[in-house]
Short mmCIF file of C-alpha atoms in Angstrom, two decimals:
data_model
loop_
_atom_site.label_atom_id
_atom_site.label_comp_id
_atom_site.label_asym_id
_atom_site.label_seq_id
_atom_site.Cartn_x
_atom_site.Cartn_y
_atom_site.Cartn_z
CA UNK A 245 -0.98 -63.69 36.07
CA UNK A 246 1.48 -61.52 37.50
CA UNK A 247 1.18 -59.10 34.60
CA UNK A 248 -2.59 -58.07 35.45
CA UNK A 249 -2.14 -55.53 38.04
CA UNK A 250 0.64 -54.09 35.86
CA UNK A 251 -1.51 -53.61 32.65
CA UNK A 252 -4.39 -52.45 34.89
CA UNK A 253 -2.13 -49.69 36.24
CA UNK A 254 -0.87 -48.85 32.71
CA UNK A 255 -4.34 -48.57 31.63
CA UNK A 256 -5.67 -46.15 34.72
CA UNK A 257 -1.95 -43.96 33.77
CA UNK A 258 -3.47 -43.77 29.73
CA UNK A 259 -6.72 -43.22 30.74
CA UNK A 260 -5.79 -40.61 33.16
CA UNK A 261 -3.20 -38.62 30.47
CA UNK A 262 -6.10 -38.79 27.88
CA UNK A 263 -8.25 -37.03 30.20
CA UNK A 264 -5.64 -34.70 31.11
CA UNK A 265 -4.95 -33.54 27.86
CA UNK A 266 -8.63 -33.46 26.75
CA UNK A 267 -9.30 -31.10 29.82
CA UNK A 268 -5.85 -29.05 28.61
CA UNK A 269 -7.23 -28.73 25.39
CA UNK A 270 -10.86 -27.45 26.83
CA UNK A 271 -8.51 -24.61 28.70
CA UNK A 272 -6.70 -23.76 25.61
CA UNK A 273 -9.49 -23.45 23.61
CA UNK A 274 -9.72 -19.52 22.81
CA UNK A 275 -13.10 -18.08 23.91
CA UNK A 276 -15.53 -17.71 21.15
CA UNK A 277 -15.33 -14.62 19.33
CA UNK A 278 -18.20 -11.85 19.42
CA UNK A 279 -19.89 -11.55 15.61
CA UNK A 280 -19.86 -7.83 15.11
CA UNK A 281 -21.68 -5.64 12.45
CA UNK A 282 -18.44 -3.50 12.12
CA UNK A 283 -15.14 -3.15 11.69
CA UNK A 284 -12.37 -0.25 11.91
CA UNK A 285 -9.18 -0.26 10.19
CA UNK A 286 -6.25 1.13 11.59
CA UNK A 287 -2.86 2.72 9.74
CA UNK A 288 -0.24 -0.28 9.29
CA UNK A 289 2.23 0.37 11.89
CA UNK A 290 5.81 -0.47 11.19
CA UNK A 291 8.30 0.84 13.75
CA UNK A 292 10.22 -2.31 13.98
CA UNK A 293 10.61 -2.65 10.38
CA UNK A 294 11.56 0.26 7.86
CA UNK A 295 8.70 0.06 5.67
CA UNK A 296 8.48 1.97 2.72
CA UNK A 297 5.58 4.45 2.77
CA UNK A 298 4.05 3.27 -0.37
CA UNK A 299 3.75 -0.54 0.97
CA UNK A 300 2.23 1.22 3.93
CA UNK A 301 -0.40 2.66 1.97
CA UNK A 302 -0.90 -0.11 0.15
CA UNK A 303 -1.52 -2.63 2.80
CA UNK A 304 -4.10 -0.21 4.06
CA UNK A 305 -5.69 0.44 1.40
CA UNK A 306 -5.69 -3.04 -0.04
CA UNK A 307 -6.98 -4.54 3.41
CA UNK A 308 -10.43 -1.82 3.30
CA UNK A 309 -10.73 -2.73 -0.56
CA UNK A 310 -10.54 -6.63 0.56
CA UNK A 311 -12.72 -6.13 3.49
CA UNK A 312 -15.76 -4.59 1.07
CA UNK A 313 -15.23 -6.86 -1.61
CA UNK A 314 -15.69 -10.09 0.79
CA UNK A 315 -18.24 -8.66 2.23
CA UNK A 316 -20.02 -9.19 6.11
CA UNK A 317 -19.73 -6.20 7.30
CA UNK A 318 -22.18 -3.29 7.45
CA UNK A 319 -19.70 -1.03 8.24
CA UNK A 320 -16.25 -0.37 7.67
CA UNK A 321 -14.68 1.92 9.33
CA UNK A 322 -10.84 3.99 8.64
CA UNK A 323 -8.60 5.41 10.88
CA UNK A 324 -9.69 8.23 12.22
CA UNK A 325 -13.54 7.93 11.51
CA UNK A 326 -15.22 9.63 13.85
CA UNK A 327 -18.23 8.09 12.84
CA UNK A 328 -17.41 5.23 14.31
CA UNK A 329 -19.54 4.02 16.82
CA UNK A 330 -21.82 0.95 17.99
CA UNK A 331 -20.62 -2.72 18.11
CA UNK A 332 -16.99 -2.43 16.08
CA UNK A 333 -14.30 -4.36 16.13
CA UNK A 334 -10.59 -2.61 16.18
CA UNK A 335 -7.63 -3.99 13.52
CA UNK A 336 -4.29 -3.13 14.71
CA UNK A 337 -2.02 -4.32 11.88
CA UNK A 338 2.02 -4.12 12.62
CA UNK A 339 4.83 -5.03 10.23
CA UNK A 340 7.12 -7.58 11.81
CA UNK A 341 9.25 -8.10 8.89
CA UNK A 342 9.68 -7.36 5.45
CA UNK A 343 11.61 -8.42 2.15
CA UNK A 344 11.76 -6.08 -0.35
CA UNK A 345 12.32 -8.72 -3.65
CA UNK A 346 12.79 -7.33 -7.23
CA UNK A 347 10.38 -8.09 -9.85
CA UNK A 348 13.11 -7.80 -12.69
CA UNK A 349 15.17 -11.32 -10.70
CA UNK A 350 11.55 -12.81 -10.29
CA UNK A 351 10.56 -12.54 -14.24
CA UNK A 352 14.79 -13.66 -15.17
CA UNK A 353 14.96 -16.42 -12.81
CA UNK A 354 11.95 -17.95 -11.71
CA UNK A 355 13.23 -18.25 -8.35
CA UNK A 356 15.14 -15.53 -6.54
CA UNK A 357 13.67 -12.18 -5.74
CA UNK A 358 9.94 -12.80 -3.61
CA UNK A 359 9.07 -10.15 -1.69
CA UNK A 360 7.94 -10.86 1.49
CA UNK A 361 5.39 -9.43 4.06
CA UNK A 362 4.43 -10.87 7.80
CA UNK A 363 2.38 -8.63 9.91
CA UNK A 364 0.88 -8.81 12.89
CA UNK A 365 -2.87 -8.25 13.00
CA UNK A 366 -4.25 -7.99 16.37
CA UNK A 367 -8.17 -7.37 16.80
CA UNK A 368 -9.60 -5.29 19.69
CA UNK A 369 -12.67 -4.31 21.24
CA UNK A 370 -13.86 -0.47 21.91
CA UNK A 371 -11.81 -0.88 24.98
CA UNK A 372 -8.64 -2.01 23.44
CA UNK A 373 -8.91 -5.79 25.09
CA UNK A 374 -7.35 -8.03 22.71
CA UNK A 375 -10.25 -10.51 21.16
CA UNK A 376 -7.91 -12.30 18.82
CA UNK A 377 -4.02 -12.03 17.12
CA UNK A 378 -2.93 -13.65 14.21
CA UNK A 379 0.00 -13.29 11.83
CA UNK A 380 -0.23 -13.18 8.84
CA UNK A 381 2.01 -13.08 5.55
CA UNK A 382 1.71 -11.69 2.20
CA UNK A 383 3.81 -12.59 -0.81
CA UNK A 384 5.07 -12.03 -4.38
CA UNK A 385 7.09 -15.12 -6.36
CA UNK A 386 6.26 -14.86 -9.89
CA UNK A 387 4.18 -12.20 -11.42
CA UNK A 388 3.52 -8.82 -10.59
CA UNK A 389 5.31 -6.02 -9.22
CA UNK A 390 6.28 -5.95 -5.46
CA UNK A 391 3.29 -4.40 -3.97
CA UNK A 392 1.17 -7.36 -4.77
CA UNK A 393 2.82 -8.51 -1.87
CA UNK A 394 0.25 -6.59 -0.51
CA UNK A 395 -2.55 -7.50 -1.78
CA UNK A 396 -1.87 -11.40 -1.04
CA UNK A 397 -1.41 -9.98 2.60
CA UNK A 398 -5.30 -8.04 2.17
CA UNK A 399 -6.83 -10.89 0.80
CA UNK A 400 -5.89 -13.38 4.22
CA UNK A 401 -6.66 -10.64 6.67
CA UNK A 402 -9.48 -10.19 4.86
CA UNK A 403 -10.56 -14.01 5.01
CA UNK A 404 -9.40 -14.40 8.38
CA UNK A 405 -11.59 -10.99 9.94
CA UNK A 406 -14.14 -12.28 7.62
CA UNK A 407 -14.56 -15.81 9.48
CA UNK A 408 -13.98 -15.04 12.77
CA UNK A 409 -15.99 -11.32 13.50
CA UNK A 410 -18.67 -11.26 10.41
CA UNK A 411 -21.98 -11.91 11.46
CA UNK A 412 -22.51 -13.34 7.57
CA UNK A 413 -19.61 -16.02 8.39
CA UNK A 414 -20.92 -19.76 8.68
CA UNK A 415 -19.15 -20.94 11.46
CA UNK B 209 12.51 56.33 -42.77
CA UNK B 210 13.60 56.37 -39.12
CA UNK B 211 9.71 55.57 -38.22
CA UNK B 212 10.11 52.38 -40.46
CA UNK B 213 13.50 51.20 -39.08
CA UNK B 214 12.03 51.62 -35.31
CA UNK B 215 9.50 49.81 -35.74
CA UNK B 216 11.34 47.24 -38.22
CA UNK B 217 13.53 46.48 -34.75
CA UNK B 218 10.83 46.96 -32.58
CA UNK B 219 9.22 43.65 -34.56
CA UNK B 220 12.65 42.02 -35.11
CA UNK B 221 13.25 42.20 -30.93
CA UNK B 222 9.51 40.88 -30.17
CA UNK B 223 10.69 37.94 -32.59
CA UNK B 224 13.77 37.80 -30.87
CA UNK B 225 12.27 37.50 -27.63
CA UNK B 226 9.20 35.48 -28.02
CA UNK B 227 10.56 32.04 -27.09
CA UNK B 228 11.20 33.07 -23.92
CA UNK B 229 7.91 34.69 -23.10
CA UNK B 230 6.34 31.13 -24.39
CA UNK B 231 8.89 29.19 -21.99
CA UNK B 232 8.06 31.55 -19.29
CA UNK B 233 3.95 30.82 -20.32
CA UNK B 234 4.76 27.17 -19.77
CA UNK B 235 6.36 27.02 -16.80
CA UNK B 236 3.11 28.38 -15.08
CA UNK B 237 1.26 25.35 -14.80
CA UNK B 238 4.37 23.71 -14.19
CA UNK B 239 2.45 22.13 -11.12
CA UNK B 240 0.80 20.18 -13.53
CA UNK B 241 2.23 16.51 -13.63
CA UNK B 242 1.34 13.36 -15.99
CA UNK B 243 1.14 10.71 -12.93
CA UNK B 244 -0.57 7.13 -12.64
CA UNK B 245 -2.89 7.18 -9.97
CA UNK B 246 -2.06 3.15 -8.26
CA UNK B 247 -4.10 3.05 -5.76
CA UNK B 248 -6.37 5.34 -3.27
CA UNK B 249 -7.52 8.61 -4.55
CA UNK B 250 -10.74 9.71 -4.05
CA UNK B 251 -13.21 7.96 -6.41
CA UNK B 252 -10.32 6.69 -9.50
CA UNK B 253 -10.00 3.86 -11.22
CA UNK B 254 -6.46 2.02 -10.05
CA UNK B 255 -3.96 2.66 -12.67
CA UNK B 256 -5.71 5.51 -14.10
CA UNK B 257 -3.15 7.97 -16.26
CA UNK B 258 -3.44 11.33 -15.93
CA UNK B 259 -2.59 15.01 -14.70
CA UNK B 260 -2.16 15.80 -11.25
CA UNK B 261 -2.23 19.50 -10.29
CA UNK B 262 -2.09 21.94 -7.61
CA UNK B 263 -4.97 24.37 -7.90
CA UNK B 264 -7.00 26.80 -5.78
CA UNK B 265 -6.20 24.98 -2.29
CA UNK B 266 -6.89 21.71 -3.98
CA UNK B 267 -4.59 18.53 -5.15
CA UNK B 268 -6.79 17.24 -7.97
CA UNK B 269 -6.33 14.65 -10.33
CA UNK B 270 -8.19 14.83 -13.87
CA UNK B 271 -8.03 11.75 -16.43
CA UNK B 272 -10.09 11.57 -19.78
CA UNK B 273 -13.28 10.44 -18.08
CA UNK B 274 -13.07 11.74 -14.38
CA UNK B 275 -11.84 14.89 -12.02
CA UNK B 276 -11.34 14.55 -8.15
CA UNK B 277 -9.91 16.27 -5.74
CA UNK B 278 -8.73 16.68 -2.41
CA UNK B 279 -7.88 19.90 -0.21
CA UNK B 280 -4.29 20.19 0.48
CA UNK B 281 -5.00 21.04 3.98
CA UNK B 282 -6.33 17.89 4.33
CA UNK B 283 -2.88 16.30 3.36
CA UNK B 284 -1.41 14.46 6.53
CA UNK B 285 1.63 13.13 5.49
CA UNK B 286 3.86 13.20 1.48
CA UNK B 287 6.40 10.94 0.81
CA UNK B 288 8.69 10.38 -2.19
CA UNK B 289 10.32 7.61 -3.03
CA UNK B 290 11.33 5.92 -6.42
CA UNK B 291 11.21 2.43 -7.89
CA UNK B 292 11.35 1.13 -11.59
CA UNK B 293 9.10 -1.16 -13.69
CA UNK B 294 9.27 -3.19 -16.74
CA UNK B 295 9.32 -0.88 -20.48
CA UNK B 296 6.98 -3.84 -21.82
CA UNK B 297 4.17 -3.89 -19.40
CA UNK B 298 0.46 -4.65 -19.72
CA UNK B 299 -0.84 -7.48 -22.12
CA UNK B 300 1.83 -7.60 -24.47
CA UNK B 301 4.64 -7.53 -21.54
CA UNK B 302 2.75 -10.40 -20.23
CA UNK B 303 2.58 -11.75 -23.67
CA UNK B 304 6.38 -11.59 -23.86
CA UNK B 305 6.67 -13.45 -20.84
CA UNK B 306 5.77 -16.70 -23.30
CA UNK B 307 8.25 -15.84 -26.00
CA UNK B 308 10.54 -19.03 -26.83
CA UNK B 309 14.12 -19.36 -25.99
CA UNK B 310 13.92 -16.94 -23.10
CA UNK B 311 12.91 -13.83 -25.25
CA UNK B 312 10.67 -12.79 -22.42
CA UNK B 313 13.27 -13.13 -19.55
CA UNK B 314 15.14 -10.95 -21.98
CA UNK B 315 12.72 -7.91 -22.41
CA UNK B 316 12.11 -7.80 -18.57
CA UNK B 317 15.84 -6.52 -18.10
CA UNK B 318 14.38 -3.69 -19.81
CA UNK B 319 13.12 -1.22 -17.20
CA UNK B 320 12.75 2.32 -16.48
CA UNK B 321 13.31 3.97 -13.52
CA UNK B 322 9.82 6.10 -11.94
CA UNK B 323 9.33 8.61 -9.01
CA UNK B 324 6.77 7.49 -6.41
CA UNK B 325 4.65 10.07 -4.51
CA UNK B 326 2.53 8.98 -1.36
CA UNK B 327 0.17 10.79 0.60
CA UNK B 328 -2.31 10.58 3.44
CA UNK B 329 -5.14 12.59 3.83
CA UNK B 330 -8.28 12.48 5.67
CA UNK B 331 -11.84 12.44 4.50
CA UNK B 332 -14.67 14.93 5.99
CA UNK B 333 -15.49 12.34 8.49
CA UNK B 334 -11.56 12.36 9.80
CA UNK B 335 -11.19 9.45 8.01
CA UNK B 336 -7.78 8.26 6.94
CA UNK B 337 -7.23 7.50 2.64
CA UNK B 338 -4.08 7.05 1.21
CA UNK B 339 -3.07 7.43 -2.44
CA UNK B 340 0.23 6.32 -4.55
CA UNK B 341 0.88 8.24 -7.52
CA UNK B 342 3.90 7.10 -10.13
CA UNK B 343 5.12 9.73 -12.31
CA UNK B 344 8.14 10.41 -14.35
CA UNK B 345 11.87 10.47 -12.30
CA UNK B 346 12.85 13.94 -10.51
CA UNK B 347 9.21 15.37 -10.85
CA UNK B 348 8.33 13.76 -7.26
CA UNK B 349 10.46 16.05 -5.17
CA UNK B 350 9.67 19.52 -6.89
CA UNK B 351 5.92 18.36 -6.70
CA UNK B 352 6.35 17.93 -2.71
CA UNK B 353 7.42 21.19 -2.19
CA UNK B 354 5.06 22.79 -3.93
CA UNK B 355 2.68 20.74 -1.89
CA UNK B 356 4.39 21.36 1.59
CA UNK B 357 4.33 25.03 0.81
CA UNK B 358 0.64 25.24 0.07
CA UNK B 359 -0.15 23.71 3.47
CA UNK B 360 0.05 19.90 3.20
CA UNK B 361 2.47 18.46 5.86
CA UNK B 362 4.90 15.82 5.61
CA UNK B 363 6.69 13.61 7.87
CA UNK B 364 10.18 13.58 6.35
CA UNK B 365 11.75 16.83 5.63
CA UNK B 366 11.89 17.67 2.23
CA UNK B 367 16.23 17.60 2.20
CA UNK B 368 16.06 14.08 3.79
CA UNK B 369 13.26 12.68 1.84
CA UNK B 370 14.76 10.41 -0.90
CA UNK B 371 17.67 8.89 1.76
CA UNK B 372 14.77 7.78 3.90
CA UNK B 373 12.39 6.02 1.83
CA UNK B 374 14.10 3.62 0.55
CA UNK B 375 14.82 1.21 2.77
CA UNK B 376 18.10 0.68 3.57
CA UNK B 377 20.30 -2.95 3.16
CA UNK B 378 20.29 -3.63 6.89
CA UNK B 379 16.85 -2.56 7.79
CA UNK B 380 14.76 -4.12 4.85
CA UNK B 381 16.00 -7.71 5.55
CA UNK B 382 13.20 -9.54 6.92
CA UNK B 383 13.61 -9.78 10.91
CA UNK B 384 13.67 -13.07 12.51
CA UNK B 385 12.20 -14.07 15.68
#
C-alpha cells in the first residue's frame, strides 16, 4: 500500500519526460524545405583541403551531369549564369577532406588504397540564408580510377538535392 | 661543265638540307596535341581521343566524328598536373582482372605515367564549364604556355605549376574533425 503514491509519482516523472522529449523533438524538427523549379551550382571550394584541380572539376562537373540525369529540375543553373533568375536554390559545395588512394594498390590488394571524398554541401536561398547542410562523401574501393570518387560523391548530392528541393520529389 | 657541276651541288645541298626544312614544317602545328577529352568540353563524348589545338583565338578539340571549340579568352583558369593509369585498360583490362592465379593483379602493376591538363572557362551566358584533358607526359606544360600566351589565364604560374598540383603528403591526408 505504501508503494502507490511512489509508482504514481514515477508514472507522472515518465509521462512528463515523454512529453518533454516529444515537444524537443517538434523543436528540432528542421523547417520544411521550399520545392523549387531551379537549381544553381556553384565551383567546389576547397581552401581547407589541397584539392587537386582535376577532382575539382570533376566534382563539378559530375554533380550538373547527376543533377540532369535524375531529373526535377527545370533549370539548372552554373556558376556564373547570369541567367539565373526566379525561384533557385544556391549549392555551395566545400571539400572538408580528402584521400587521394591509388588505383594500382586497389586492383593488387583488394583492400588498401580508397580514395576518399567528404564535402560539405550547404543549400541557400537568393539571399544566401542557409535552407539546409549536409555532408556528404564520395568514394573509390575497388574499380575504377580515383576520380570516380567523384562521381559516387555526384550521384548522393544529386539524390539528396533531388529529395529535398525538386518539385518532382514524392515526399 | 661548270654549269653542270653548280647545279649538280646546288641539288646535292637541297638534298642535304631537306630534312630539316621537313622538321622545321612539323614543328608548326606543334600546338597540335593527341589528348583524351575525360570530362567537360563543350558538346564531347567523355573519353573521346583526339587532337587538341590552338587555332585562330580558339582551343578546339576535333575527334573522328565531332569538332568543338572554345575561345581562349574565355579560359579562366589552366592547370597541369600528372597521374598514371593502367597499360591494359578498357574491356580486356577489366577482363584481366579475372585471370587465375593473380594474373590480373599482375598486369595492373603495369602503368604508364600521363600529363593532365584542366581548364575553366565560361560559356556565353557567364557560365562556368570545366574540362580535363589526358595527354602524353611533358606535352601538358608546353601546351599551357602556349595557352597563357594567347590570352587564357591561369591561376598557378607557369614555373610553379607541376609542384602545386599535386598534392602534397601532409596536405592530402584526409582532415579530421
Amino acid at each position: 500500500m505504501k508503494r502507490k503514491p511512489k509508482i504514481t509519482v514515477a508514472t507522472f516523472l515518465l509521462f512528463g519526460m515523454f512529453l518533454g522529449v516529444t515537444e524537443f523533438h517538434a523543436q528540432a524538427a528542421p523547417p520544411p524545405v521550399k520545392k523549387v523549379s531551379a537549381i544553381q551550382v556553384l565551383m567546389i571550394q576547397s581552401e581547407e583541403v589541397k584539392l587537386p584541380a582535376e577532382f575539382q572539376i570533376s566534382l563539378y562537373e559530375n554533380l550538373i551531369k547527376q543533377l540532369q540525369k535524375q531529373g526535377g529540375f527545370e533549370h539548372i543553373y552554373r556558376d556564373g549564369d547570369k541567367t539565373a533568375t526566379g525561384d533557385v536554390v544556391i549549392l555551395r559545395s566545400t571539400v572538408r577532406g580528402f584521400k587521394k588512394g591509388s588505383e594500382m594498390a586497389r586492383q593488387v590488394t583488394t583492400v588498401a588504397g580508397k580514395t576518399s571524398i567528404d564535402v560539405h554541401c550547404q543549400f541557400t536561398d537568393k539571399d544566401g540564408a542557409t535552407v539546409l547542410e549536409n555532408d556528404v562523401n564520395g568514394k573509390v574501393r575497388f574499380l575504377g580510377g580515383n576520380l570516380r570518387a567523384t562521381l559516387d560523391f555526384a550521384k548522393k548530392a544529386a539524390k539528396i538535392t533531388r529529395e529535398n528541393f525538386s518539385m518532382k520529389s514524392g515526399s | 661543265m661548270r654549269v653542270v657541276s653548280r647545279k649538280v651541288t646546288i641539288g646535292f645541298l637541297c638534298l642535304v638540307f631537306s630534312p630539316l626544312a621537313v622538321s622545321s614544317y612539323a614543328q608548326q602545328p606543334a600546338d597540335a596535341v593527341k589528348v583524351v577529352q575525360v570530362m567537360g568540353f563543350a558538346d564531347v563524348k567523355a573519353n573521346a581521343k583526339g587532337n587538341l589545338k590552338l587555332e585562330n583565338g580558339n582551343l578546339q578539340f576535333s575527334d573522328s566524328k565531332a569538332k568543338s571549340e572554345v575561345s581562349i579568352t574565355s579560359v579562366d583558369d589552366v592547370i597541369t598536373g600528372n597521374d598514371s593509369q593502367r597499360v591494359f585498360r578498357g574491356t580486356f583490362g577489366t577482363m584481366t582482372l579475372l585471370a587465375p592465379y593473380g594474373g590480373g593483379r599482375f598486369l595492373s602493376l603495369f602503368r604508364s605515367k600521363l600529363d593532365t591538363l584542366s581548364i575553366q572557362y565560361r560559356d556565353a551566358g557567364g557560365g562556368l564549364h570545366g574540362a580535363i584533358f589526358t595527354m602524353p607526359v611533358g606535352k601538358a606544360d608546353p601546351f599551357k604556355k602556349l595557352l597563357v600566351a594567347q590570352g587564357a589565364r591561369t591561376s598557378v604560374p607557369i614555373q610553379d605549376d607541376s609542384n602545386n598540383t599535386a598534392p602534397k603528403a601532409g596536405a592530402a591526408k584526409e582532415q579530421k574533425p
